[in-house]
C-alpha cells in the first residue's frame, strides 16, 4: 500500500499470474472509487480488505468501480462491493464481464481460424482450451456507465479519460492535467512492455484491430499530454515517460527489424517466425507469442515493408 496523494492511494494485490502483483487505486472525490479490482482469489480479497481497513474503510464504503480494461487481474473482485452502484469502463468490457456466450463462441472460432491461417500445426490444437483458464479469475457484472476519450470520470471531474487501446480493445487510462498524474492500467509499465493482444472482431467490425499499431500510436499520444507520473497496473511508478516511451518504441522497431530480415531470406508463415522469435516460450504461451508476432507483421505491413498472400488457407509473408 502506498499513499500517493491526498486523493490517490495505491493498493497492491497478489495474483496467480506470471506478471505478479497488480495495483488498484483508491480515488477520493465526490465519490469513493476503486480503479480496477484485482483478481478473483481469496488471497486477493483478504489482502484488499486488509489494506482498506488500514485506511479506515470497508468494502461497503466503495461507491463505484472504474475499469482500465477487461483482463482478469483487473476485474476479479468487481462483484464484492455491494454499494458500488456504478461500474464504469469502455463499452468493450461488457462482452467479457457479462460472459456473452455468442461472443465467447466467436472468440474460440476466431482463434481457431487465426491459428490455422497463421500456419500453427495440429499439435497445438489443444491450446485453445487453455485460453479459457484465466477467465476463472475474472469478475462478472455489467457496466452501468460507458466511458470514452475526453469524458470526465464520474465523481472526479479533474480526471480525463484517455483511449489507450493496444494491450486490450477495452483499454482506457485516466489523466489529471493539473499535476500530470496518469493512472495507466497496463498501457505503460517500466519493467516490461505490455503485449498487444489479438482480439476477435465485434458486431459491426469487418476487420480485427491491429493492436501493436494502435499501441504505438497511443504511446505517442501520451507523450503530448504532459504526464509527470504514471501509476501503472503492475510495477513501480514511472516518472521518466519521455525517456521510457522512445526506448520501448526503439526496442519494438528492432524486433520488427529482425522479422524483416527473416522475410528477406524467404517468405514465411507467422508461426515459423514466432518459433524463431520465441523458441522457449511458444509451447506454453502460444497466444501471447503469436499476438506479438502478428503485431510485428502488422507493423511492417503498415509501414509498407511486407505483404501477405494466402496459399492453401495459410498466410505467407514476404518482404517487398
C-alpha atoms as a PDB file:
ATOM      1  CA  UNK A   1       0.000   0.000   0.000  1.00  0.00           C
ATOM      2  CA  UNK A   2       1.249   3.474  -0.856  1.00  0.00           C
ATOM      3  CA  UNK A   3      -0.442   6.824  -0.245  1.00  0.00           C
ATOM      4  CA  UNK A   4       0.447   8.753  -3.392  1.00  0.00           C
ATOM      5  CA  UNK A   5      -1.548  11.904  -2.833  1.00  0.00           C
ATOM      6  CA  UNK A   6      -4.289  13.091  -0.524  1.00  0.00           C
ATOM      7  CA  UNK A   7      -6.786  11.726  -3.075  1.00  0.00           C
ATOM      8  CA  UNK A   8      -4.929   8.691  -4.503  1.00  0.00           C
ATOM      9  CA  UNK A   9      -3.801   5.538  -2.719  1.00  0.00           C
ATOM     10  CA  UNK A  10      -2.180   2.557  -4.422  1.00  0.00           C
ATOM     11  CA  UNK A  11      -3.264  -0.855  -3.097  1.00  0.00           C
ATOM     12  CA  UNK A  12      -1.178  -3.867  -4.135  1.00  0.00           C
ATOM     13  CA  UNK A  13      -2.837  -7.253  -4.577  1.00  0.00           C
ATOM     14  CA  UNK A  14      -1.313 -10.691  -5.333  1.00  0.00           C
ATOM     15  CA  UNK A  15      -2.194 -12.620  -8.491  1.00  0.00           C
ATOM     16  CA  UNK A  16      -1.505 -16.207  -9.598  1.00  0.00           C
ATOM     17  CA  UNK A  17      -0.142 -14.929 -12.916  1.00  0.00           C
ATOM     18  CA  UNK A  18       3.444 -14.588 -14.118  1.00  0.00           C
ATOM     19  CA  UNK A  19       3.093 -10.800 -14.222  1.00  0.00           C
ATOM     20  CA  UNK A  20       2.994 -10.791 -10.413  1.00  0.00           C
ATOM     21  CA  UNK A  21       1.156  -8.380  -8.131  1.00  0.00           C
ATOM     22  CA  UNK A  22      -1.383  -5.949  -9.533  1.00  0.00           C
ATOM     23  CA  UNK A  23      -2.204  -2.446  -8.312  1.00  0.00           C
ATOM     24  CA  UNK A  24      -5.641  -0.952  -7.788  1.00  0.00           C
ATOM     25  CA  UNK A  25      -6.153   2.685  -6.890  1.00  0.00           C
ATOM     26  CA  UNK A  26      -8.463   4.183  -4.298  1.00  0.00           C
ATOM     27  CA  UNK A  27      -9.638   7.547  -5.572  1.00  0.00           C
ATOM     28  CA  UNK A  28     -11.282  10.099  -3.290  1.00  0.00           C
ATOM     29  CA  UNK A  29     -13.585  12.756  -4.671  1.00  0.00           C
ATOM     30  CA  UNK A  30     -17.319  13.330  -4.831  1.00  0.00           C
ATOM     31  CA  UNK A  31     -17.434   9.525  -4.766  1.00  0.00           C
ATOM     32  CA  UNK A  32     -15.096   6.948  -3.250  1.00  0.00           C
ATOM     33  CA  UNK A  33     -13.921   4.962  -6.244  1.00  0.00           C
ATOM     34  CA  UNK A  34     -11.750   1.957  -6.923  1.00  0.00           C
ATOM     35  CA  UNK A  35      -9.789   1.954 -10.164  1.00  0.00           C
ATOM     36  CA  UNK A  36      -9.655  -1.740 -11.147  1.00  0.00           C
ATOM     37  CA  UNK A  37     -10.453  -4.643  -8.850  1.00  0.00           C
ATOM     38  CA  UNK A  38      -7.648  -7.181  -8.808  1.00  0.00           C
ATOM     39  CA  UNK A  39      -8.103 -10.892  -9.383  1.00  0.00           C
ATOM     40  CA  UNK A  40     -10.810 -13.239  -8.058  1.00  0.00           C
ATOM     41  CA  UNK A  41      -8.996 -15.244  -5.379  1.00  0.00           C
ATOM     42  CA  UNK A  42      -9.467 -15.465  -1.622  1.00  0.00           C
ATOM     43  CA  UNK A  43      -5.922 -14.193  -1.071  1.00  0.00           C
ATOM     44  CA  UNK A  44      -6.532 -11.135  -3.230  1.00  0.00           C
ATOM     45  CA  UNK A  45      -9.814 -10.346  -1.462  1.00  0.00           C
ATOM     46  CA  UNK A  46      -8.345 -10.662   2.030  1.00  0.00           C
ATOM     47  CA  UNK A  47      -5.362  -8.527   1.042  1.00  0.00           C
ATOM     48  CA  UNK A  48      -7.583  -5.805  -0.396  1.00  0.00           C
ATOM     49  CA  UNK A  49      -9.867  -5.763   2.653  1.00  0.00           C
ATOM     50  CA  UNK A  50      -6.873  -5.514   4.989  1.00  0.00           C
ATOM     51  CA  UNK A  51      -5.460  -2.520   3.132  1.00  0.00           C
ATOM     52  CA  UNK A  52      -8.818  -0.763   3.071  1.00  0.00           C
ATOM     53  CA  UNK A  53      -9.109  -1.334   6.825  1.00  0.00           C
ATOM     54  CA  UNK A  54      -5.742   0.322   7.463  1.00  0.00           C
ATOM     55  CA  UNK A  55      -7.069   3.371   5.610  1.00  0.00           C
ATOM     56  CA  UNK A  56     -10.239   3.365   7.692  1.00  0.00           C
ATOM     57  CA  UNK A  57     -12.515   1.959   5.003  1.00  0.00           C
ATOM     58  CA  UNK A  58     -14.702  -1.101   4.499  1.00  0.00           C
ATOM     59  CA  UNK A  59     -15.701  -2.648   1.138  1.00  0.00           C
ATOM     60  CA  UNK A  60     -19.201  -1.255   1.732  1.00  0.00           C
ATOM     61  CA  UNK A  61     -17.720   2.248   1.516  1.00  0.00           C
ATOM     62  CA  UNK A  62     -16.735   1.844  -2.140  1.00  0.00           C
ATOM     63  CA  UNK A  63     -19.296   3.731  -4.241  1.00  0.00           C
ATOM     64  CA  UNK A  64     -18.088   2.958  -7.740  1.00  0.00           C
ATOM     65  CA  UNK A  65     -15.579   0.873  -9.665  1.00  0.00           C
ATOM     66  CA  UNK A  66     -13.835   2.169 -12.771  1.00  0.00           C
ATOM     67  CA  UNK A  67     -12.000  -0.258 -15.062  1.00  0.00           C
ATOM     68  CA  UNK A  68      -8.901   0.353 -17.139  1.00  0.00           C
ATOM     69  CA  UNK A  69      -9.609  -2.841 -19.123  1.00  0.00           C
ATOM     70  CA  UNK A  70     -11.235  -6.262 -19.023  1.00  0.00           C
ATOM     71  CA  UNK A  71      -8.356  -8.622 -18.186  1.00  0.00           C
ATOM     72  CA  UNK A  72      -8.961 -10.915 -15.182  1.00  0.00           C
ATOM     73  CA  UNK A  73      -6.287  -9.375 -12.954  1.00  0.00           C
ATOM     74  CA  UNK A  74      -8.154  -6.063 -13.191  1.00  0.00           C
ATOM     75  CA  UNK A  75     -11.793  -7.176 -12.894  1.00  0.00           C
ATOM     76  CA  UNK A  76     -11.785 -10.127 -10.496  1.00  0.00           C
ATOM     77  CA  UNK A  77     -13.410  -8.572  -7.428  1.00  0.00           C
ATOM     78  CA  UNK A  78     -15.952  -6.259  -9.065  1.00  0.00           C
ATOM     79  CA  UNK A  79     -18.837  -8.207  -7.507  1.00  0.00           C
ATOM     80  CA  UNK A  80     -17.584  -7.807  -3.924  1.00  0.00           C
ATOM     81  CA  UNK A  81     -18.701  -4.227  -3.314  1.00  0.00           C
ATOM     82  CA  UNK A  82     -22.454  -4.197  -2.608  1.00  0.00           C
ATOM     83  CA  UNK A  83     -22.795  -0.408  -2.509  1.00  0.00           C
ATOM     84  CA  UNK A  84     -20.826   0.255  -5.684  1.00  0.00           C
ATOM     85  CA  UNK A  85     -23.768   1.231  -7.857  1.00  0.00           C
ATOM     86  CA  UNK A  86     -21.557   2.410 -10.713  1.00  0.00           C
ATOM     87  CA  UNK A  87     -19.346   0.127 -12.791  1.00  0.00           C
ATOM     88  CA  UNK A  88     -17.680   2.246 -15.446  1.00  0.00           C
ATOM     89  CA  UNK A  89     -15.341   1.487 -18.326  1.00  0.00           C
ATOM     90  CA  UNK A  90     -15.024   1.203 -22.081  1.00  0.00           C
ATOM     91  CA  UNK A  91     -18.045  -0.429 -23.721  1.00  0.00           C
ATOM     92  CA  UNK A  92     -15.824  -3.263 -24.992  1.00  0.00           C
ATOM     93  CA  UNK A  93     -15.554  -4.602 -21.433  1.00  0.00           C
ATOM     94  CA  UNK A  94     -19.158  -5.748 -21.419  1.00  0.00           C
ATOM     95  CA  UNK A  95     -18.918  -8.875 -23.580  1.00  0.00           C
ATOM     96  CA  UNK A  96     -16.261 -10.179 -21.192  1.00  0.00           C
ATOM     97  CA  UNK A  97     -17.933  -9.123 -17.948  1.00  0.00           C
ATOM     98  CA  UNK A  98     -21.364 -10.474 -18.904  1.00  0.00           C
ATOM     99  CA  UNK A  99     -19.888 -13.746 -20.218  1.00  0.00           C
ATOM    100  CA  UNK A 100     -21.640 -13.135 -23.549  1.00  0.00           C
ATOM    101  CA  UNK A 101     -21.835 -16.672 -24.944  1.00  0.00           C
ATOM    102  CA  UNK A 102     -22.205 -15.606 -28.569  1.00  0.00           C
ATOM    103  CA  UNK A 103     -19.027 -13.551 -28.247  1.00  0.00           C
ATOM    104  CA  UNK A 104     -17.195 -16.373 -26.480  1.00  0.00           C
ATOM    105  CA  UNK A 105     -18.138 -18.776 -29.297  1.00  0.00           C
ATOM    106  CA  UNK A 106     -16.867 -16.254 -31.832  1.00  0.00           C
ATOM    107  CA  UNK A 107     -13.746 -15.779 -29.707  1.00  0.00           C
ATOM    108  CA  UNK A 108     -12.944 -19.501 -29.834  1.00  0.00           C
ATOM    109  CA  UNK A 109     -13.698 -19.703 -33.557  1.00  0.00           C
ATOM    110  CA  UNK A 110     -11.635 -16.578 -34.209  1.00  0.00           C
ATOM    111  CA  UNK A 111      -8.583 -18.080 -32.514  1.00  0.00           C
ATOM    112  CA  UNK A 112      -9.123 -21.420 -34.239  1.00  0.00           C
ATOM    113  CA  UNK A 113      -9.200 -19.691 -37.634  1.00  0.00           C
ATOM    114  CA  UNK A 114      -6.349 -17.373 -36.632  1.00  0.00           C
ATOM    115  CA  UNK A 115      -4.093 -20.281 -35.676  1.00  0.00           C
ATOM    116  CA  UNK A 116      -4.921 -22.202 -38.856  1.00  0.00           C
ATOM    117  CA  UNK A 117      -4.321 -19.202 -41.135  1.00  0.00           C
ATOM    118  CA  UNK A 118      -1.052 -18.478 -39.296  1.00  0.00           C
ATOM    119  CA  UNK A 119       0.269 -21.964 -40.012  1.00  0.00           C
ATOM    120  CA  UNK A 120       0.030 -23.304 -36.451  1.00  0.00           C
ATOM    121  CA  UNK A 121       0.307 -27.121 -36.614  1.00  0.00           C
ATOM    122  CA  UNK A 122      -2.330 -29.531 -35.312  1.00  0.00           C
ATOM    123  CA  UNK A 123      -0.116 -30.438 -32.356  1.00  0.00           C
ATOM    124  CA  UNK A 124      -1.090 -27.092 -30.783  1.00  0.00           C
ATOM    125  CA  UNK A 125      -4.830 -27.649 -31.213  1.00  0.00           C
ATOM    126  CA  UNK A 126      -5.358 -28.368 -27.500  1.00  0.00           C
ATOM    127  CA  UNK A 127      -4.044 -24.919 -26.622  1.00  0.00           C
ATOM    128  CA  UNK A 128      -7.453 -23.417 -27.403  1.00  0.00           C
ATOM    129  CA  UNK A 129      -8.809 -24.857 -24.151  1.00  0.00           C
ATOM    130  CA  UNK A 130      -6.079 -23.085 -22.196  1.00  0.00           C
ATOM    131  CA  UNK A 131      -7.361 -19.731 -23.433  1.00  0.00           C
ATOM    132  CA  UNK A 132     -10.383 -20.149 -21.157  1.00  0.00           C
ATOM    133  CA  UNK A 133      -8.423 -20.757 -17.944  1.00  0.00           C
ATOM    134  CA  UNK A 134      -7.732 -17.112 -16.949  1.00  0.00           C
ATOM    135  CA  UNK A 135     -11.469 -16.358 -17.048  1.00  0.00           C
ATOM    136  CA  UNK A 136     -11.881 -18.290 -13.779  1.00  0.00           C
ATOM    137  CA  UNK A 137     -10.171 -15.337 -12.112  1.00  0.00           C
ATOM    138  CA  UNK A 138     -12.300 -12.659 -13.801  1.00  0.00           C
ATOM    139  CA  UNK A 139     -15.258 -10.867 -12.272  1.00  0.00           C
ATOM    140  CA  UNK A 140     -18.796 -10.904 -13.639  1.00  0.00           C
ATOM    141  CA  UNK A 141     -21.069  -7.906 -13.968  1.00  0.00           C
ATOM    142  CA  UNK A 142     -22.402  -5.326 -16.392  1.00  0.00           C
ATOM    143  CA  UNK A 143     -21.233  -1.792 -16.981  1.00  0.00           C
ATOM    144  CA  UNK A 144     -23.609   0.919 -15.829  1.00  0.00           C
ATOM    145  CA  UNK A 145     -21.568   3.713 -17.423  1.00  0.00           C
ATOM    146  CA  UNK A 146     -19.664   3.703 -20.706  1.00  0.00           C
ATOM    147  CA  UNK A 147     -16.529   5.847 -20.837  1.00  0.00           C
ATOM    148  CA  UNK A 148     -14.657   7.094 -23.880  1.00  0.00           C
ATOM    149  CA  UNK A 149     -11.916   9.546 -24.813  1.00  0.00           C
ATOM    150  CA  UNK A 150     -12.319  13.076 -23.358  1.00  0.00           C
ATOM    151  CA  UNK A 151     -15.012  12.045 -20.851  1.00  0.00           C
ATOM    152  CA  UNK A 152     -14.522  13.050 -17.234  1.00  0.00           C
ATOM    153  CA  UNK A 153     -14.563  10.371 -14.560  1.00  0.00           C
ATOM    154  CA  UNK A 154     -17.882  10.344 -12.675  1.00  0.00           C
ATOM    155  CA  UNK A 155     -17.353  11.995  -9.301  1.00  0.00           C
ATOM    156  CA  UNK A 156     -13.809  13.015 -10.249  1.00  0.00           C
ATOM    157  CA  UNK A 157     -14.168  15.774 -12.831  1.00  0.00           C
ATOM    158  CA  UNK A 158     -10.477  16.673 -12.741  1.00  0.00           C
ATOM    159  CA  UNK A 159      -9.671  13.281 -14.290  1.00  0.00           C
ATOM    160  CA  UNK A 160      -9.936  12.923 -18.073  1.00  0.00           C
ATOM    161  CA  UNK A 161     -10.428   9.626 -19.908  1.00  0.00           C
ATOM    162  CA  UNK A 162      -7.728   8.758 -22.450  1.00  0.00           C
ATOM    163  CA  UNK A 163      -8.287   5.988 -25.008  1.00  0.00           C
ATOM    164  CA  UNK A 164      -5.243   3.718 -24.806  1.00  0.00           C
ATOM    165  CA  UNK A 165      -6.230   0.660 -26.828  1.00  0.00           C
ATOM    166  CA  UNK A 166      -3.465  -1.740 -27.780  1.00  0.00           C
ATOM    167  CA  UNK A 167      -2.871  -4.104 -24.871  1.00  0.00           C
ATOM    168  CA  UNK A 168      -6.654  -4.608 -24.904  1.00  0.00           C
ATOM    169  CA  UNK A 169      -9.506  -3.293 -27.040  1.00  0.00           C
ATOM    170  CA  UNK A 170     -11.189  -2.066 -23.853  1.00  0.00           C
ATOM    171  CA  UNK A 171      -8.173  -0.178 -22.501  1.00  0.00           C
ATOM    172  CA  UNK A 172      -8.586   3.298 -21.017  1.00  0.00           C
ATOM    173  CA  UNK A 173      -6.269   5.409 -18.882  1.00  0.00           C
ATOM    174  CA  UNK A 174      -7.047   8.407 -16.698  1.00  0.00           C
ATOM    175  CA  UNK A 175      -5.173  11.733 -16.700  1.00  0.00           C
ATOM    176  CA  UNK A 176      -5.225  14.681 -14.306  1.00  0.00           C
ATOM    177  CA  UNK A 177      -3.860  17.728 -16.083  1.00  0.00           C
ATOM    178  CA  UNK A 178      -3.172  19.927 -13.046  1.00  0.00           C
ATOM    179  CA  UNK A 179      -0.319  17.740 -11.798  1.00  0.00           C
ATOM    180  CA  UNK A 180       0.280  15.346 -14.708  1.00  0.00           C
ATOM    181  CA  UNK A 181      -0.898  12.242 -12.818  1.00  0.00           C
ATOM    182  CA  UNK A 182      -1.756   9.306 -15.093  1.00  0.00           C
ATOM    183  CA  UNK A 183      -3.426   6.080 -13.950  1.00  0.00           C
ATOM    184  CA  UNK A 184      -2.353   3.847 -16.789  1.00  0.00           C
ATOM    185  CA  UNK A 185      -3.509   0.274 -16.174  1.00  0.00           C
ATOM    186  CA  UNK A 186      -1.325  -1.928 -18.369  1.00  0.00           C
ATOM    187  CA  UNK A 187      -0.672   0.711 -21.027  1.00  0.00           C
ATOM    188  CA  UNK A 188       2.754   1.708 -19.737  1.00  0.00           C
ATOM    189  CA  UNK A 189       4.964  -0.289 -17.385  1.00  0.00           C
ATOM    190  CA  UNK A 190       8.580   0.349 -16.568  1.00  0.00           C
ATOM    191  CA  UNK A 191       9.856  -3.216 -16.208  1.00  0.00           C
ATOM    192  CA  UNK A 192       8.106  -4.875 -19.158  1.00  0.00           C
ATOM    193  CA  UNK A 193       6.487  -3.885 -22.434  1.00  0.00           C
ATOM    194  CA  UNK A 194       2.783  -4.823 -22.459  1.00  0.00           C
ATOM    195  CA  UNK A 195       1.769  -7.434 -25.008  1.00  0.00           C
ATOM    196  CA  UNK A 196      -0.684  -6.065 -27.600  1.00  0.00           C
ATOM    197  CA  UNK A 197      -3.142  -8.960 -27.643  1.00  0.00           C
ATOM    198  CA  UNK A 198      -5.074 -10.020 -30.731  1.00  0.00           C
ATOM    199  CA  UNK A 199      -8.849  -9.978 -30.163  1.00  0.00           C
ATOM    200  CA  UNK A 200     -11.788 -11.039 -32.338  1.00  0.00           C
ATOM    201  CA  UNK A 201     -13.943  -8.535 -34.134  1.00  0.00           C
ATOM    202  CA  UNK A 202     -17.129  -7.295 -32.535  1.00  0.00           C
ATOM    203  CA  UNK A 203     -20.508  -6.719 -34.150  1.00  0.00           C
ATOM    204  CA  UNK A 204     -20.219  -4.159 -36.911  1.00  0.00           C
ATOM    205  CA  UNK A 205     -16.463  -4.608 -37.324  1.00  0.00           C
ATOM    206  CA  UNK A 206     -15.232  -6.098 -40.593  1.00  0.00           C
ATOM    207  CA  UNK A 207     -11.543  -6.399 -39.729  1.00  0.00           C
ATOM    208  CA  UNK A 208      -9.708  -7.155 -36.498  1.00  0.00           C
ATOM    209  CA  UNK A 209      -7.832  -4.346 -34.813  1.00  0.00           C
ATOM    210  CA  UNK A 210      -4.073  -4.105 -35.276  1.00  0.00           C
ATOM    211  CA  UNK A 211      -3.139  -3.817 -31.615  1.00  0.00           C
ATOM    212  CA  UNK A 212       0.582  -3.094 -31.926  1.00  0.00           C
ATOM    213  CA  UNK A 213      -0.076  -0.311 -34.431  1.00  0.00           C
ATOM    214  CA  UNK A 214      -2.733   1.056 -32.045  1.00  0.00           C
ATOM    215  CA  UNK A 215      -0.401   0.712 -29.092  1.00  0.00           C
ATOM    216  CA  UNK A 216       2.393   2.686 -30.740  1.00  0.00           C
ATOM    217  CA  UNK A 217       0.003   5.456 -31.718  1.00  0.00           C
ATOM    218  CA  UNK A 218      -1.404   5.711 -28.201  1.00  0.00           C
ATOM    219  CA  UNK A 219       2.058   5.697 -26.614  1.00  0.00           C
ATOM    220  CA  UNK A 220       2.998   8.651 -28.798  1.00  0.00           C
ATOM    221  CA  UNK A 221      -0.260  10.377 -27.859  1.00  0.00           C
ATOM    222  CA  UNK A 222       0.661  10.061 -24.196  1.00  0.00           C
ATOM    223  CA  UNK A 223       3.901  11.948 -24.831  1.00  0.00           C
ATOM    224  CA  UNK A 224       1.838  15.001 -25.815  1.00  0.00           C
ATOM    225  CA  UNK A 225      -0.212  15.141 -22.598  1.00  0.00           C
ATOM    226  CA  UNK A 226       2.360  16.434 -20.139  1.00  0.00           C
ATOM    227  CA  UNK A 227       2.383  13.348 -17.909  1.00  0.00           C
ATOM    228  CA  UNK A 228       4.589  13.697 -14.832  1.00  0.00           C
ATOM    229  CA  UNK A 229       3.936  10.356 -13.103  1.00  0.00           C
ATOM    230  CA  UNK A 230       2.410   7.124 -14.374  1.00  0.00           C
ATOM    231  CA  UNK A 231       0.660   4.975 -11.776  1.00  0.00           C
ATOM    232  CA  UNK A 232       0.694   1.579 -13.513  1.00  0.00           C
ATOM    233  CA  UNK A 233      -1.234  -1.649 -13.066  1.00  0.00           C
ATOM    234  CA  UNK A 234       1.997  -3.510 -12.309  1.00  0.00           C
ATOM    235  CA  UNK A 235       5.445  -2.466 -11.160  1.00  0.00           C
ATOM    236  CA  UNK A 236       6.864   0.824  -9.935  1.00  0.00           C
ATOM    237  CA  UNK A 237       5.587   4.329 -10.590  1.00  0.00           C
ATOM    238  CA  UNK A 238       7.103   5.896 -13.704  1.00  0.00           C
ATOM    239  CA  UNK A 239       8.496   9.425 -13.686  1.00  0.00           C
ATOM    240  CA  UNK A 240      10.579   9.296 -16.882  1.00  0.00           C
ATOM    241  CA  UNK A 241       7.918   8.682 -19.532  1.00  0.00           C
ATOM    242  CA  UNK A 242       9.680  10.937 -22.064  1.00  0.00           C
ATOM    243  CA  UNK A 243      12.678   8.599 -21.875  1.00  0.00           C
ATOM    244  CA  UNK A 244      10.822   5.300 -21.453  1.00  0.00           C
ATOM    245  CA  UNK A 245       8.466   5.541 -24.431  1.00  0.00           C
ATOM    246  CA  UNK A 246      11.144   6.221 -27.090  1.00  0.00           C
ATOM    247  CA  UNK A 247      13.187   3.332 -25.686  1.00  0.00           C
ATOM    248  CA  UNK A 248      10.191   0.972 -25.821  1.00  0.00           C
ATOM    249  CA  UNK A 249       9.382   2.031 -29.373  1.00  0.00           C
ATOM    250  CA  UNK A 250      13.006   1.544 -30.407  1.00  0.00           C
ATOM    251  CA  UNK A 251      13.095  -1.989 -28.964  1.00  0.00           C
ATOM    252  CA  UNK A 252       9.890  -2.839 -30.800  1.00  0.00           C
ATOM    253  CA  UNK A 253      11.309  -1.499 -34.056  1.00  0.00           C
ATOM    254  CA  UNK A 254      14.449  -3.586 -33.531  1.00  0.00           C
ATOM    255  CA  UNK A 255      12.319  -6.724 -33.138  1.00  0.00           C
ATOM    256  CA  UNK A 256      10.386  -5.799 -36.264  1.00  0.00           C
ATOM    257  CA  UNK A 257      13.742  -5.410 -37.992  1.00  0.00           C
ATOM    258  CA  UNK A 258      14.627  -8.991 -37.064  1.00  0.00           C
ATOM    259  CA  UNK A 259      11.345 -10.175 -38.583  1.00  0.00           C
ATOM    260  CA  UNK A 260      12.031  -8.205 -41.756  1.00  0.00           C
ATOM    261  CA  UNK A 261      15.495  -9.778 -42.001  1.00  0.00           C
ATOM    262  CA  UNK A 262      13.892 -13.237 -41.811  1.00  0.00           C
ATOM    263  CA  UNK A 263      11.450 -12.378 -44.583  1.00  0.00           C
ATOM    264  CA  UNK A 264      14.172 -11.006 -46.840  1.00  0.00           C
ATOM    265  CA  UNK A 265      15.656 -14.510 -46.859  1.00  0.00           C
ATOM    266  CA  UNK A 266      12.385 -16.266 -47.732  1.00  0.00           C
ATOM    267  CA  UNK A 267       8.636 -15.939 -47.317  1.00  0.00           C
ATOM    268  CA  UNK A 268       7.335 -17.462 -44.100  1.00  0.00           C
ATOM    269  CA  UNK A 269       4.189 -18.122 -42.105  1.00  0.00           C
ATOM    270  CA  UNK A 270       3.544 -16.230 -38.853  1.00  0.00           C
ATOM    271  CA  UNK A 271       4.044 -19.473 -36.911  1.00  0.00           C
ATOM    272  CA  UNK A 272       7.504 -20.076 -38.373  1.00  0.00           C
ATOM    273  CA  UNK A 273       8.503 -16.530 -37.456  1.00  0.00           C
ATOM    274  CA  UNK A 274       7.071 -16.996 -33.967  1.00  0.00           C
ATOM    275  CA  UNK A 275       9.158 -20.147 -33.484  1.00  0.00           C
ATOM    276  CA  UNK A 276      12.303 -18.173 -34.260  1.00  0.00           C
ATOM    277  CA  UNK A 277      11.406 -15.175 -32.095  1.00  0.00           C
ATOM    278  CA  UNK A 278      10.213 -17.177 -29.085  1.00  0.00           C
ATOM    279  CA  UNK A 279      11.725 -20.694 -29.196  1.00  0.00           C
ATOM    280  CA  UNK A 280      11.481 -21.163 -25.416  1.00  0.00           C
ATOM    281  CA  UNK A 281       8.086 -19.550 -24.776  1.00  0.00           C
ATOM    282  CA  UNK A 282       5.959 -20.688 -27.706  1.00  0.00           C
ATOM    283  CA  UNK A 283       4.922 -24.069 -26.262  1.00  0.00           C
ATOM    284  CA  UNK A 284       3.396 -22.595 -23.099  1.00  0.00           C
ATOM    285  CA  UNK A 285       2.403 -19.135 -24.337  1.00  0.00           C
ATOM    286  CA  UNK A 286       1.205 -19.658 -27.884  1.00  0.00           C
ATOM    287  CA  UNK A 287      -1.460 -16.951 -27.657  1.00  0.00           C
ATOM    288  CA  UNK A 288       0.880 -14.245 -26.347  1.00  0.00           C
ATOM    289  CA  UNK A 289       3.798 -15.113 -28.610  1.00  0.00           C
ATOM    290  CA  UNK A 290       1.575 -15.305 -31.690  1.00  0.00           C
ATOM    291  CA  UNK A 291      -0.052 -11.976 -30.761  1.00  0.00           C
ATOM    292  CA  UNK A 292       3.404 -10.417 -30.509  1.00  0.00           C
ATOM    293  CA  UNK A 293       4.468 -11.936 -33.833  1.00  0.00           C
ATOM    294  CA  UNK A 294       1.349 -10.815 -35.677  1.00  0.00           C
ATOM    295  CA  UNK A 295       1.825  -7.384 -34.114  1.00  0.00           C
ATOM    296  CA  UNK A 296       5.274  -7.081 -35.687  1.00  0.00           C
ATOM    297  CA  UNK A 297       3.909  -8.249 -39.042  1.00  0.00           C
ATOM    298  CA  UNK A 298       1.025  -5.753 -38.809  1.00  0.00           C
ATOM    299  CA  UNK A 299       3.555  -3.005 -38.090  1.00  0.00           C
ATOM    300  CA  UNK A 300       5.746  -3.957 -41.055  1.00  0.00           C
ATOM    301  CA  UNK A 301       2.687  -4.217 -43.300  1.00  0.00           C
ATOM    302  CA  UNK A 302       1.525  -0.793 -42.101  1.00  0.00           C
ATOM    303  CA  UNK A 303       4.989   0.561 -42.956  1.00  0.00           C
ATOM    304  CA  UNK A 304       4.727  -0.881 -46.465  1.00  0.00           C
ATOM    305  CA  UNK A 305       7.670  -3.245 -45.926  1.00  0.00           C
ATOM    306  CA  UNK A 306       5.911  -6.613 -46.217  1.00  0.00           C
ATOM    307  CA  UNK A 307       2.906  -8.115 -47.960  1.00  0.00           C
ATOM    308  CA  UNK A 308       0.981 -11.302 -47.295  1.00  0.00           C
ATOM    309  CA  UNK A 309      -0.737 -13.789 -49.553  1.00  0.00           C
ATOM    310  CA  UNK A 310      -2.812 -16.853 -48.733  1.00  0.00           C
ATOM    311  CA  UNK A 311      -1.814 -20.270 -50.016  1.00  0.00           C
ATOM    312  CA  UNK A 312      -3.929 -23.336 -49.113  1.00  0.00           C
ATOM    313  CA  UNK A 313      -5.591 -21.452 -46.257  1.00  0.00           C
ATOM    314  CA  UNK A 314      -2.339 -20.202 -44.701  1.00  0.00           C
ATOM    315  CA  UNK A 315      -0.856 -16.711 -44.870  1.00  0.00           C
ATOM    316  CA  UNK A 316       2.704 -16.306 -46.092  1.00  0.00           C
ATOM    317  CA  UNK A 317       4.507 -13.014 -45.595  1.00  0.00           C
ATOM    318  CA  UNK A 318       7.339 -11.722 -47.757  1.00  0.00           C
ATOM    319  CA  UNK A 319       9.477  -8.608 -47.774  1.00  0.00           C
ATOM    320  CA  UNK A 320       8.854  -6.052 -50.507  1.00  0.00           C
END
